[in-house]
Structure formats: C-alpha cells, structure tokens
PDB file of C-alpha atoms and ligand atoms in Angstrom:
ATOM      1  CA  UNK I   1       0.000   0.000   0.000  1.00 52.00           C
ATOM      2  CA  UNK I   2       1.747   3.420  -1.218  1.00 63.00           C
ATOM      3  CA  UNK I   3       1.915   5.957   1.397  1.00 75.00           C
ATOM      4  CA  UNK I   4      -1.024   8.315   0.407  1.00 79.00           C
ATOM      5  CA  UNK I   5      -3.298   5.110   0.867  1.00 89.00           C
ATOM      6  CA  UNK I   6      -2.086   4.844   4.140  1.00 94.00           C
ATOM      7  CA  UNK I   7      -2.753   8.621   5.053  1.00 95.00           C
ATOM      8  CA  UNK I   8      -6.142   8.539   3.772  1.00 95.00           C
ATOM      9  CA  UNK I   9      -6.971   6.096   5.915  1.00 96.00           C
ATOM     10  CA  UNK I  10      -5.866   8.339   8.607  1.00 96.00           C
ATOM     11  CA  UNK I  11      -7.598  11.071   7.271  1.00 95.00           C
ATOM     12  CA  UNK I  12     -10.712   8.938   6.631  1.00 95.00           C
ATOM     13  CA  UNK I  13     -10.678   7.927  10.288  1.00 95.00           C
ATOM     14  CA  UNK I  14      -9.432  11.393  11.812  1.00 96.00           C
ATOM     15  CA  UNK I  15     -11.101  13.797  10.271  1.00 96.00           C
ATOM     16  CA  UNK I  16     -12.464  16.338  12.175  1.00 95.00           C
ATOM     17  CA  UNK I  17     -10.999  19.848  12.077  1.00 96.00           C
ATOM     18  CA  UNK I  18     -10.369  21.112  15.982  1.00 94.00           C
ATOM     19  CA  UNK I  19      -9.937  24.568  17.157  1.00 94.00           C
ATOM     20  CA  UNK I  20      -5.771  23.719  17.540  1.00 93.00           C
ATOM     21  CA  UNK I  21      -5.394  23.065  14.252  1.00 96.00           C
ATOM     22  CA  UNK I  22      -5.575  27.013  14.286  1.00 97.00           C
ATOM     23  CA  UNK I  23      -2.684  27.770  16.567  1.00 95.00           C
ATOM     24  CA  UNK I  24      -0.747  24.572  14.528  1.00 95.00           C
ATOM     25  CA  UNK I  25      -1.325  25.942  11.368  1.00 98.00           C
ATOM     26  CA  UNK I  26       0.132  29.431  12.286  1.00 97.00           C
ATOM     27  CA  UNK I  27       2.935  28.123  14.342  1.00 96.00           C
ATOM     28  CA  UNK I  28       3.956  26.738  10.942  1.00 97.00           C
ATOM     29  CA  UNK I  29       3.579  29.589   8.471  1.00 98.00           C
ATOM     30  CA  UNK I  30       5.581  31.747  10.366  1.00 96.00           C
ATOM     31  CA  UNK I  31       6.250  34.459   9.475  1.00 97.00           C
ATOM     32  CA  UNK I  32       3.311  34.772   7.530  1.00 98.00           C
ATOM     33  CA  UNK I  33       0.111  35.541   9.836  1.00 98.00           C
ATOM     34  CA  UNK I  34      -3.504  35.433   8.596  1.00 98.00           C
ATOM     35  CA  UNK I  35      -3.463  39.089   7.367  1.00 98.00           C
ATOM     36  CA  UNK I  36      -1.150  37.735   4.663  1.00 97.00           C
ATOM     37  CA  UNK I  37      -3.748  35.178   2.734  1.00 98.00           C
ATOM     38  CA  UNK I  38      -6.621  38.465   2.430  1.00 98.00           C
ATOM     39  CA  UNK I  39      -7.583  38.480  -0.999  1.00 98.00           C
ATOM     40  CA  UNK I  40      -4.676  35.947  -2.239  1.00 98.00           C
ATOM     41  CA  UNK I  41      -5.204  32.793  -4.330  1.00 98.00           C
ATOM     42  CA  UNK I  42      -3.779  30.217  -2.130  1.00 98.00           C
ATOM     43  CA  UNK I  43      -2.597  26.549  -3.211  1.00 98.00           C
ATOM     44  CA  UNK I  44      -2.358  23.499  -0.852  1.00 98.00           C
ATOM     45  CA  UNK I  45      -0.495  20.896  -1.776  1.00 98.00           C
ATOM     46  CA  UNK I  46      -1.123  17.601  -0.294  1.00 98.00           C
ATOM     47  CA  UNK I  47      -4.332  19.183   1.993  1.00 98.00           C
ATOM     48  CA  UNK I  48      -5.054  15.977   3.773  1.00 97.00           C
ATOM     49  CA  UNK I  49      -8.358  16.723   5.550  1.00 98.00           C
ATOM     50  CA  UNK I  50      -8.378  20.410   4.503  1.00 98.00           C
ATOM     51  CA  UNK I  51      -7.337  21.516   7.785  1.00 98.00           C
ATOM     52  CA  UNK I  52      -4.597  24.214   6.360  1.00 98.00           C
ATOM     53  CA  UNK I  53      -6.882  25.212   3.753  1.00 98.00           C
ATOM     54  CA  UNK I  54      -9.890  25.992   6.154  1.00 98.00           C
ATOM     55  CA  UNK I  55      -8.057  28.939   7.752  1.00 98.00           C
ATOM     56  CA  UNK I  56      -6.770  31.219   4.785  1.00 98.00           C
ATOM     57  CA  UNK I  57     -10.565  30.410   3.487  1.00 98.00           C
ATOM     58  CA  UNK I  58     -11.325  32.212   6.745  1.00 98.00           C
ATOM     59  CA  UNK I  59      -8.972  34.361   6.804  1.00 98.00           C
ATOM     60  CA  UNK I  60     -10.221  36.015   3.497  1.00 98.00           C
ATOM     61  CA  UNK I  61      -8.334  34.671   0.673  1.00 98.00           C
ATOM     62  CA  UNK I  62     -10.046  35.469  -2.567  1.00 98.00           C
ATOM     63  CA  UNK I  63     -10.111  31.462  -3.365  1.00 98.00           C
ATOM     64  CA  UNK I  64      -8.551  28.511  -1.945  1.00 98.00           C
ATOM     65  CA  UNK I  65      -7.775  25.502  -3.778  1.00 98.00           C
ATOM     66  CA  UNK I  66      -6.683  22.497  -1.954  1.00 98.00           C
ATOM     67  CA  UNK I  67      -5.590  19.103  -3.219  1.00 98.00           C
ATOM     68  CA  UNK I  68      -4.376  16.023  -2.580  1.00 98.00           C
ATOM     69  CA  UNK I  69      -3.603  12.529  -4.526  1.00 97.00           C
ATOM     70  CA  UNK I  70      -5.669  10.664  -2.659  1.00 96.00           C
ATOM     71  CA  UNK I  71      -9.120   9.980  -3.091  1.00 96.00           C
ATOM     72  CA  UNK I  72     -10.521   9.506   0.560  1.00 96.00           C
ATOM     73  CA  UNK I  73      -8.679  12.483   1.579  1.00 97.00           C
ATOM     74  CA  UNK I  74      -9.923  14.850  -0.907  1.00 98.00           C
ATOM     75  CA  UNK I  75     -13.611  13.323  -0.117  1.00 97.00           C
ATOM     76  CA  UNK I  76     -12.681  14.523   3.719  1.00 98.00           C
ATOM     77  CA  UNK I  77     -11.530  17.612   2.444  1.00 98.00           C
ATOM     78  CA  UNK I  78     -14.811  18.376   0.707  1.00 98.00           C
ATOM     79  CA  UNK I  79     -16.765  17.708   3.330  1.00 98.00           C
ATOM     80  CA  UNK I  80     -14.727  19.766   5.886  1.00 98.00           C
ATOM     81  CA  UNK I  81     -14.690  22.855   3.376  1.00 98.00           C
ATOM     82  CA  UNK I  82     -18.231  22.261   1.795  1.00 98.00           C
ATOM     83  CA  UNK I  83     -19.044  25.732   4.161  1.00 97.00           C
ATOM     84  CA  UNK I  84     -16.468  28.111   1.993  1.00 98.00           C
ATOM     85  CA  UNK I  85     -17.482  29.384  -1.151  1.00 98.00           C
ATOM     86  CA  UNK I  86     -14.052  30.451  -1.719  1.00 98.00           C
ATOM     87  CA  UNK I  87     -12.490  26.894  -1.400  1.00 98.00           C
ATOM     88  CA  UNK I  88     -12.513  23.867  -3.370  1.00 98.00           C
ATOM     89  CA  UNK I  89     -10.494  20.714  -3.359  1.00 98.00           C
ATOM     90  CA  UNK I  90      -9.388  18.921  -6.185  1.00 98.00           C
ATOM     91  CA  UNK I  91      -7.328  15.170  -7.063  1.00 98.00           C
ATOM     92  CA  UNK I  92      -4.003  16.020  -8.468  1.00 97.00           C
ATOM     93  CA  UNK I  93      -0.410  14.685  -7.396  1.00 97.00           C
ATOM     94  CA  UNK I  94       2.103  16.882  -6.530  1.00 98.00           C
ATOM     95  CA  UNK I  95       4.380  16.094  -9.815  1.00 97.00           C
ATOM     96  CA  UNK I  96       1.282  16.797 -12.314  1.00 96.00           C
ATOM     97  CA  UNK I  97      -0.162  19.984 -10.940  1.00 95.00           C
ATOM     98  CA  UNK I  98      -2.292  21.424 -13.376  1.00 96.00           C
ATOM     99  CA  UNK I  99      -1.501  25.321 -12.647  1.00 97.00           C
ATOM    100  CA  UNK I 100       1.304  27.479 -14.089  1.00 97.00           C
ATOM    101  CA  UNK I 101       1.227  31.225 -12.994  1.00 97.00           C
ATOM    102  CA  UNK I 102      -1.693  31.093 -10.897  1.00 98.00           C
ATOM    103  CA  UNK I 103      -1.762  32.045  -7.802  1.00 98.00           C
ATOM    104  CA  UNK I 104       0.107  34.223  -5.029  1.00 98.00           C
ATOM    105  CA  UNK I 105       0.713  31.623  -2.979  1.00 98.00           C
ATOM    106  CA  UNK I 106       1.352  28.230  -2.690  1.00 98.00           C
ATOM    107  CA  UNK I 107       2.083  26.057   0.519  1.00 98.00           C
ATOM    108  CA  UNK I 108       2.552  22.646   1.177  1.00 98.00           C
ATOM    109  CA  UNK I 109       2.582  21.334   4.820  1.00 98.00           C
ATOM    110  CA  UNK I 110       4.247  18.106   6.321  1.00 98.00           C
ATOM    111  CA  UNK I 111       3.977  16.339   2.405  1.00 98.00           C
ATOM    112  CA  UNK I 112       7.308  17.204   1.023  1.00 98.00           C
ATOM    113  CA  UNK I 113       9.261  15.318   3.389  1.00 97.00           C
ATOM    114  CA  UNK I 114       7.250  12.217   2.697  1.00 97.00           C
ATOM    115  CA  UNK I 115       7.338  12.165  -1.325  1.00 97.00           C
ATOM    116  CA  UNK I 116      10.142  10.261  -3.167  1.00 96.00           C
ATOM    117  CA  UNK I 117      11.182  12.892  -5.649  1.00 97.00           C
ATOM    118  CA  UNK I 118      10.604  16.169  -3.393  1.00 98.00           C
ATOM    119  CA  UNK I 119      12.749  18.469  -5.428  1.00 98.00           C
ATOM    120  CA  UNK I 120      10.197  17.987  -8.599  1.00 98.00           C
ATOM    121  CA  UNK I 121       7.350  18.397  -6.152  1.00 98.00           C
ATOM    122  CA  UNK I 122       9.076  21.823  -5.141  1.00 98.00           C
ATOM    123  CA  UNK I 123       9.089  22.450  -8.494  1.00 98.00           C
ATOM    124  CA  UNK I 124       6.024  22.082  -9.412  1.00 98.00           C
ATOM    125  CA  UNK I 125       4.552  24.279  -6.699  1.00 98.00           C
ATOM    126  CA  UNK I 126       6.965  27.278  -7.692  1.00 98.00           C
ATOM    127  CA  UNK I 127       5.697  26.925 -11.382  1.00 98.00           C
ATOM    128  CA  UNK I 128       2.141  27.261  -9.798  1.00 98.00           C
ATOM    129  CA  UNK I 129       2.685  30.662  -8.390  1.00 98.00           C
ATOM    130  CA  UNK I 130       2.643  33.875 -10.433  1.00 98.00           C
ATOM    131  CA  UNK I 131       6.120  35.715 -11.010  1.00 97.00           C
ATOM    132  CA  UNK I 132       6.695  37.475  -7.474  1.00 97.00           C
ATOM    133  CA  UNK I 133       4.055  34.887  -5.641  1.00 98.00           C
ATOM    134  CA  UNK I 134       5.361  32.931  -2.609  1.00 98.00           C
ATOM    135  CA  UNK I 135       6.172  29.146  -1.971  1.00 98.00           C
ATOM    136  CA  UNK I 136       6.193  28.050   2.010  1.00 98.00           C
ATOM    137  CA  UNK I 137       6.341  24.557   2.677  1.00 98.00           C
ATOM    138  CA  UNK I 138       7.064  23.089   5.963  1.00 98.00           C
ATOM    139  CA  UNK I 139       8.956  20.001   6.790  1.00 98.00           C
ATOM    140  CA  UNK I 140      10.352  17.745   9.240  1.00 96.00           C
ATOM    141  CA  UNK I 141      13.865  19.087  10.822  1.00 95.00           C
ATOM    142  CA  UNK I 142      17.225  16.800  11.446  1.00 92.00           C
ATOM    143  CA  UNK I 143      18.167  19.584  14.208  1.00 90.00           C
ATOM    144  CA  UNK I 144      16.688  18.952  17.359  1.00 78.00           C
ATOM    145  CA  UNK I 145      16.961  15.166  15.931  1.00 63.00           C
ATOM    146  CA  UNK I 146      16.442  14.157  19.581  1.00 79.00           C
ATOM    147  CA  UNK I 147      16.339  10.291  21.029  1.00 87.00           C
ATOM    148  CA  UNK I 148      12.076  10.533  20.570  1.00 86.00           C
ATOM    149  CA  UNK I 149      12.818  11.466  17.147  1.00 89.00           C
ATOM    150  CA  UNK I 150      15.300   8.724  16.262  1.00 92.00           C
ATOM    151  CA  UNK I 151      13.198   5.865  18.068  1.00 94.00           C
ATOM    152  CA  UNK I 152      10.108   7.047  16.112  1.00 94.00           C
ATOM    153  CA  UNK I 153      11.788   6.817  13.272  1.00 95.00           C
ATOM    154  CA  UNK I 154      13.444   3.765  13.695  1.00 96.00           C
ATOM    155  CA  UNK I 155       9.544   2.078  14.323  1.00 97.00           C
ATOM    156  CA  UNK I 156       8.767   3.475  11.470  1.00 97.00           C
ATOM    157  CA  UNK I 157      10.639   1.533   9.101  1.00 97.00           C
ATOM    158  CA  UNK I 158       9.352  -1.718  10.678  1.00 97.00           C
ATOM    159  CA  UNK I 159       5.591  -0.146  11.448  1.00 97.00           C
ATOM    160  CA  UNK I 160       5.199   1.378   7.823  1.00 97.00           C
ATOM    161  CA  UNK I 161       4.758  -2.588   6.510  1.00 96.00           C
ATOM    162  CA  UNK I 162       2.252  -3.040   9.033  1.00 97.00           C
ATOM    163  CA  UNK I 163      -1.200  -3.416   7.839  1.00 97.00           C
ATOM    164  CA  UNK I 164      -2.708  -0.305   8.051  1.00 97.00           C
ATOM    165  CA  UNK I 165      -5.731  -0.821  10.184  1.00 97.00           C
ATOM    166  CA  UNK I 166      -3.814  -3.381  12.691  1.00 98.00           C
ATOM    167  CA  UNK I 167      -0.989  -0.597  13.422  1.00 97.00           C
ATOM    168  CA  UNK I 168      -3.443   1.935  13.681  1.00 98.00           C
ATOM    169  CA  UNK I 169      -4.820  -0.341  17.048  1.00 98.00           C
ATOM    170  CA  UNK I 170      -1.413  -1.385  17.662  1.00 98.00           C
ATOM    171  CA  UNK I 171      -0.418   2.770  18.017  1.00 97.00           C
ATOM    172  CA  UNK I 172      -3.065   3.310  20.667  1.00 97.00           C
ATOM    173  CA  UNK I 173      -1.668   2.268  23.808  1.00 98.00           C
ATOM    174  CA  UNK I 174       1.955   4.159  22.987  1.00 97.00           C
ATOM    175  CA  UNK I 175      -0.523   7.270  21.721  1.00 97.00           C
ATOM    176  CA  UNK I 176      -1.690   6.724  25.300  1.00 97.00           C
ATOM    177  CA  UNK I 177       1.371   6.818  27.413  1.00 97.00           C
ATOM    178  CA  UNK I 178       2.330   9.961  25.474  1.00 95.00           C
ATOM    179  CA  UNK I 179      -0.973  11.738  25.835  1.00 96.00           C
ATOM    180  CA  UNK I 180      -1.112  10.981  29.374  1.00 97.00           C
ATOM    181  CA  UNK I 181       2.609  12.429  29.815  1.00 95.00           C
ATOM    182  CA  UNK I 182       1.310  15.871  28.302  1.00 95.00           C
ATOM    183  CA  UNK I 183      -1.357  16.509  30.313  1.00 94.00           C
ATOM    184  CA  UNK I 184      -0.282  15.569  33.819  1.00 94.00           C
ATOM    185  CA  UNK I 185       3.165  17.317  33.601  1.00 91.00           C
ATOM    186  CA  UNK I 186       3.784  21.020  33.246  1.00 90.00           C
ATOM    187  CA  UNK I 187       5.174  21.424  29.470  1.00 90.00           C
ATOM    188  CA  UNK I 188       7.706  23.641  28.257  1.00 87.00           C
ATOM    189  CA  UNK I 189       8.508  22.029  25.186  1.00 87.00           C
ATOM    190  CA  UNK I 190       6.409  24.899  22.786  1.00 87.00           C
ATOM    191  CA  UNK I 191       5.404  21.712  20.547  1.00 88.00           C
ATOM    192  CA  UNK I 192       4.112  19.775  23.745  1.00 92.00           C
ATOM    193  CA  UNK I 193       2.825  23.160  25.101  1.00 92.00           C
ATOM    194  CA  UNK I 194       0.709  23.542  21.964  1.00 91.00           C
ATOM    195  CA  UNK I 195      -0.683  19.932  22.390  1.00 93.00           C
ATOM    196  CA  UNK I 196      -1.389  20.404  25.914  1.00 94.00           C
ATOM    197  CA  UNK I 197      -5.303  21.192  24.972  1.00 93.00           C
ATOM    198  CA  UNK I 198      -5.454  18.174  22.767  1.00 94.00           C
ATOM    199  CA  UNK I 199      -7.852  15.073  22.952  1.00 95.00           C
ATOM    200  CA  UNK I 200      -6.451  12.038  22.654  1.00 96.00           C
ATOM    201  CA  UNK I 201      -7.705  10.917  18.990  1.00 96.00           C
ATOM    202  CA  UNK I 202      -5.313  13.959  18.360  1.00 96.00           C
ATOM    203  CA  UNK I 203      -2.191  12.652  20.227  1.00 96.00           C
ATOM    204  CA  UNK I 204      -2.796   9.332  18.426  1.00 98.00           C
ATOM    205  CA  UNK I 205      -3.168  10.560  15.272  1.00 97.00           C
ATOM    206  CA  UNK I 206       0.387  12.669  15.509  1.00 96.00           C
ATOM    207  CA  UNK I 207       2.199   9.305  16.584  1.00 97.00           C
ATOM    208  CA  UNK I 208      -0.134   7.273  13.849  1.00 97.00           C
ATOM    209  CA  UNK I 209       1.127   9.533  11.252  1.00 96.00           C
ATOM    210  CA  UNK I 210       4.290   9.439  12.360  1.00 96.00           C
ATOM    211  CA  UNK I 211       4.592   5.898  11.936  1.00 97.00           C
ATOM    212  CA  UNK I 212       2.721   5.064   9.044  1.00 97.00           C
ATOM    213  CA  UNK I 213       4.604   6.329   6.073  1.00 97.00           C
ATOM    214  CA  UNK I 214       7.216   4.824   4.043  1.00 96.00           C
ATOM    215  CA  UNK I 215       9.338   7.469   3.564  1.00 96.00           C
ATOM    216  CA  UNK I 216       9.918  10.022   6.146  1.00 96.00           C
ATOM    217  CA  UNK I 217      12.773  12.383   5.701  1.00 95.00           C
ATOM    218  CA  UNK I 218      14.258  14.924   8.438  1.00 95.00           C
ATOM    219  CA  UNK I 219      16.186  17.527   6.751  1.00 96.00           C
ATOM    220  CA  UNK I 220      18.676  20.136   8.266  1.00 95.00           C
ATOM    221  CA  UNK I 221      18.542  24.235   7.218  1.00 98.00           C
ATOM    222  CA  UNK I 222      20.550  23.929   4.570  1.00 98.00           C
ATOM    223  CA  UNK I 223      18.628  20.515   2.825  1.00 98.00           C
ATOM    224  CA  UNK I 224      15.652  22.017   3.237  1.00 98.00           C
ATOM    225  CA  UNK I 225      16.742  25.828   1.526  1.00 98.00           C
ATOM    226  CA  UNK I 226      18.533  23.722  -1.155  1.00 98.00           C
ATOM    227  CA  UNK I 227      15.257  21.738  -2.475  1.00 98.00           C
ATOM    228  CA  UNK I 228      14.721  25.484  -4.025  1.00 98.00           C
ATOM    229  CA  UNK I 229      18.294  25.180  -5.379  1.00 98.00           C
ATOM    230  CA  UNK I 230      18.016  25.314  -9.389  1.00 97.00           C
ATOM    231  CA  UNK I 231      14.555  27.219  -9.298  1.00 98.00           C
ATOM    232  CA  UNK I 232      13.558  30.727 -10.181  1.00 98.00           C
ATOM    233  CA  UNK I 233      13.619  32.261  -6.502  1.00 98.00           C
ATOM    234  CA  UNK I 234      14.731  34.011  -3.825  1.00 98.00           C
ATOM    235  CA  UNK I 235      14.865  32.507  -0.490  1.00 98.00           C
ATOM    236  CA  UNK I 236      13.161  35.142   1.586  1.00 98.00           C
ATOM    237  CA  UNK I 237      12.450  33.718   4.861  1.00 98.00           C
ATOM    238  CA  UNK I 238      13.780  30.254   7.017  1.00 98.00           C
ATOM    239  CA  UNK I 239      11.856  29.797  10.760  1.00 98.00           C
ATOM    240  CA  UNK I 240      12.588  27.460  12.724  1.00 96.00           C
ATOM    241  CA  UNK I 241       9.189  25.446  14.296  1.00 96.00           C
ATOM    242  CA  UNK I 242       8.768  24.617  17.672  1.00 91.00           C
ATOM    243  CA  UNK I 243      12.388  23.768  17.865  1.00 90.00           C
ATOM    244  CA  UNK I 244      11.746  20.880  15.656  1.00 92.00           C
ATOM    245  CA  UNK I 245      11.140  21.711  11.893  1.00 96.00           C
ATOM    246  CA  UNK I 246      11.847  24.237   9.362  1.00 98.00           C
ATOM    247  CA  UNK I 247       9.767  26.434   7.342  1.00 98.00           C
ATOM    248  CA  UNK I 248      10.760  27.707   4.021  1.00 98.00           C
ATOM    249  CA  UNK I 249       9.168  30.817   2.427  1.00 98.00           C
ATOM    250  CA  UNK I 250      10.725  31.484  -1.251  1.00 98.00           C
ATOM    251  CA  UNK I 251       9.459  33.959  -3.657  1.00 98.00           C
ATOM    252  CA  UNK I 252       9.241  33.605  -7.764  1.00 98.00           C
ATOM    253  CA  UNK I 253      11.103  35.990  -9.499  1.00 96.00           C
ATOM    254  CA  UNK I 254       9.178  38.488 -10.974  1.00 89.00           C
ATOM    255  CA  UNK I 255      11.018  37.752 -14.304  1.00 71.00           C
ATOM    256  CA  UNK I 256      11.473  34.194 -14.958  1.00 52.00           C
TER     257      UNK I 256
HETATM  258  C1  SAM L 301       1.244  14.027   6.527  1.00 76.83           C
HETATM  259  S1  SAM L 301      -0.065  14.293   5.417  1.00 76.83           S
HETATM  260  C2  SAM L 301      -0.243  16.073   5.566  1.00 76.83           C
HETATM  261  C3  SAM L 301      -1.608  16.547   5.155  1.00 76.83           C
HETATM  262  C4  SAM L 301      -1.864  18.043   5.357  1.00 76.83           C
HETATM  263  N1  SAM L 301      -0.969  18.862   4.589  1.00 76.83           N
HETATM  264  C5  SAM L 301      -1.816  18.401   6.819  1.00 76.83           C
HETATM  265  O1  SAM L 301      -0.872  19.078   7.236  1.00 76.83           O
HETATM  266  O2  SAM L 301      -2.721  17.996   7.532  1.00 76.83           O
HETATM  267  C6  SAM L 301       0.631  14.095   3.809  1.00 76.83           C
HETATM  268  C7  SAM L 301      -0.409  14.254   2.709  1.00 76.83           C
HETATM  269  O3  SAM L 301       0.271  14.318   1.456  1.00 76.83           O
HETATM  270  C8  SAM L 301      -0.503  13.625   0.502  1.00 76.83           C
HETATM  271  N2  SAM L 301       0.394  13.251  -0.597  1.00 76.83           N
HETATM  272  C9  SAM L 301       1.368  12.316  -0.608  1.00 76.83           C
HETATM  273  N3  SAM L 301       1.974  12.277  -1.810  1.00 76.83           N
HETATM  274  C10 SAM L 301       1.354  13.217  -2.580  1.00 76.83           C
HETATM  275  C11 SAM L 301       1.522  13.666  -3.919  1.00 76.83           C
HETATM  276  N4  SAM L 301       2.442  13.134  -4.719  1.00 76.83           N
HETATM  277  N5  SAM L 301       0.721  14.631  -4.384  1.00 76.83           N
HETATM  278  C12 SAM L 301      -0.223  15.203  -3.575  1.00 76.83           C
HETATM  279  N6  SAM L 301      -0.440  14.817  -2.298  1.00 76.83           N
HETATM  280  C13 SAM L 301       0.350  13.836  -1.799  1.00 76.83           C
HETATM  281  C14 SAM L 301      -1.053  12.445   1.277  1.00 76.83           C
HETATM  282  O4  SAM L 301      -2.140  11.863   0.621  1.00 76.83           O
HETATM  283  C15 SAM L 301      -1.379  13.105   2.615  1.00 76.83           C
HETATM  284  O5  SAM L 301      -2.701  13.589   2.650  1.00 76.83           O
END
C-alpha cells in the first residue's frame, strides 16, 4: 500500500478539524500571519483533511484551492470545506499539478518530506505561483533530531509494513502513554505546550502519522533551503518550528 493510501486512511478515520489546528497551522507559516492570505489565491499541496486550507478560506483569501492525490482524503476535504465558497479541493499529485502562474501563494505542509522525488514536487509548486508569488512549505527538521525522534523513526521503518488498520490499534496504547505524559506534567517544550489542549484521537493521530509512512525524511537548514536550489527564486524567509522543523518561504522571481 503506497503511502497516500495509508494517510487517507488516517484522514478517513481522523477527520475532524479542531480549534488547535488554528494555533498549529500558524505556528507553521511563520512568518506569515492570517493578514497575509486576504484576498490571495492560495494553493495546498497535499491538503489531507483540509485543515490548512480551512483557515486562509477564513482568513479572506479570494479562493482557496486544496488538493491532494488521494481519493478519501480529498472526499474529507470536501466535506470539511463544503461551508467556503471560496475553497474547493481537487485530485491532483504533486508532480502533475495542473496550474502554471496562478496564484500568489502556494504552501505545502508536512507532504514534502514524505514524497520520493521532493525536489520535482518543489518544483512544481513554484511553477504554480505567479512571477513574485510565494512558496512556504514546511517540513520535518534533522536539528533537534532528539532520542524521541530517532526511536520514532526507527519504528517506522518496521511499522510502515504493518497493515494499516492493525498498526493503527497497535499505536493506541503508545498514543496513550504519550498523551497521558502531556497533560499531567507542566510542558515547556512549545510543541508539547501547543498539544497540551489536545484530545487524545489527536495525540494518536500525531504518533499514527508518524509511523505510518514509508518514507519520512528529516532535513537540516541547509537541505531544506537547497530543495529550491536550481529554481527561479529568492529565499526570503527560514523559521525554525517549535524547535523541531523548518519552514521555508521562497518567492518567484518576478522575471522568470
Ligand atoms: C502528513 S499528510 C499532511 C496533510 C496536510 N498537509 C496536513 O498538514 O494535515 C501528507 C499528505 O500528502 C498527501 N500526498 C502524498 N503524496 C502526494 C503527492 N504526490 N501529491 C499530492 N499529495 C500527496 C497524502 O495523501 C497526505 O494527505
């Protein structure tokens, strides 16, 4: 089972869009904030549920179009947007988008990291966005590679050849243990901090997703600048996310 299958089953089984996902999704945009996406045609590549593409719909972009290569995901993400005139969801892959010159700007969070050619993806987004429109994608960090990091990741390679359904069950009681750390102690960590709130079919689903997937990559500063390497931009901004991931804004060049 490729990947995307196995996050649309997470998406088909954790769907719902929470409050949090507010405070996550600006945590990684940064520096953007939601003044930013007014009036803009906004991209999002690899949407998952929809729950990035809710809150520039919200914020006032002039349109929102989300999408995502797997069927049961963009389904999810239809439902979860069907209230915004101003956003639709589409089935496209990241290496066949159909847009060139299009839109102001064009995000993709927590995909890139996960697809095997993620330079083309890149790519692809930049020739989506208008000369002197923005890219920002967000990705998984090697600083900060901490032991939770590198035992996750280790699991991974064995759990991503798990059925699907069985490691989802199999997750639960580690998703437990971890949710139950986060609420009874005091949190400083600004990732756990954010969690803090969280119900547990959240927790879970972090740790599912982390697991699931069969490729995972965790990318220093420099890795994750360079996948722009080649294109027709200028790196304009590089934040590093709750001390655990980076986020790269790059804009087109207005002559290209
Ligand atoms: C970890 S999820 C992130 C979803 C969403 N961006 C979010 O933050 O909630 C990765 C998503 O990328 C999608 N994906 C994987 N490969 C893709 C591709 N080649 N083109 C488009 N979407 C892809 C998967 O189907 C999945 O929904």
């Amino acid at each position: 089972m490729a990947s995307f299958n196995r996050f649309g089953y997470e998406w088909s089984k954790y769907s719902r869009i929470i409050p949090l996902y507010e405070e996550q999704f600006k945590a990684w945009i940064k520096p953007l904030t939601p003044a930013d996406f007014k009036g803009l045609r906004v991209l999002d590549g690899g949407c998952g549920t929809g729950r990035n593409s809710l809150w520039p719909a919200k914020y006032g972009a002039a349109e929102v179009v989300a999408f995502d290569v797997d069927p049961r995901s963009v389904a999810v993400a239809r439902r979860n947007l069907a209230a915004y005139a101003n956003a639709k969801v589409c089935e496209h892959s990241l290496y066949d988008i159909p847009f060139s010159d299009e839109f102001d700007l064009a995000f993709s969070i927590g995909v890139i990291h996960h697809v095997d050619d993620p330079r083309k993806a890149v790519g692809n987004l930049v020739k989506a966005v208008k000369p002197d429109g923005r890219v920002l994608i967000w990705v998984y960090g090697r600083e900060g590679y901490t032991f939770i990091k590198i035992l996750v990741n280790a699991a991974r390679k064995i759990c991503c050849h798990v059925p699907i359904g069985l490691l989802n069950v199999l997750t639960m009681p580690f998703s437990f243990l971890w949710w139950s750390y986060i609420k009874v102690f005091p949190q400083r960590h600004p990732y756990h901090a954010l969690l803090k709130p969280a119900p547990f079919w959240h927790i879970h689903s972090i740790l599912f997703d982390q697991l699931l997937p069969e490729i995972a990559n965790y990318w220093t500063k420099e890795q994750s600048v360079a996948l722009f390497d080649g294109l027709p931009v200028e790196i304009e901004h590089v934040t590093w996310v709750n001390r655990g991931s980076w986020t790269v804004v790059a804009r087109k060049r207005a002559q290209s």
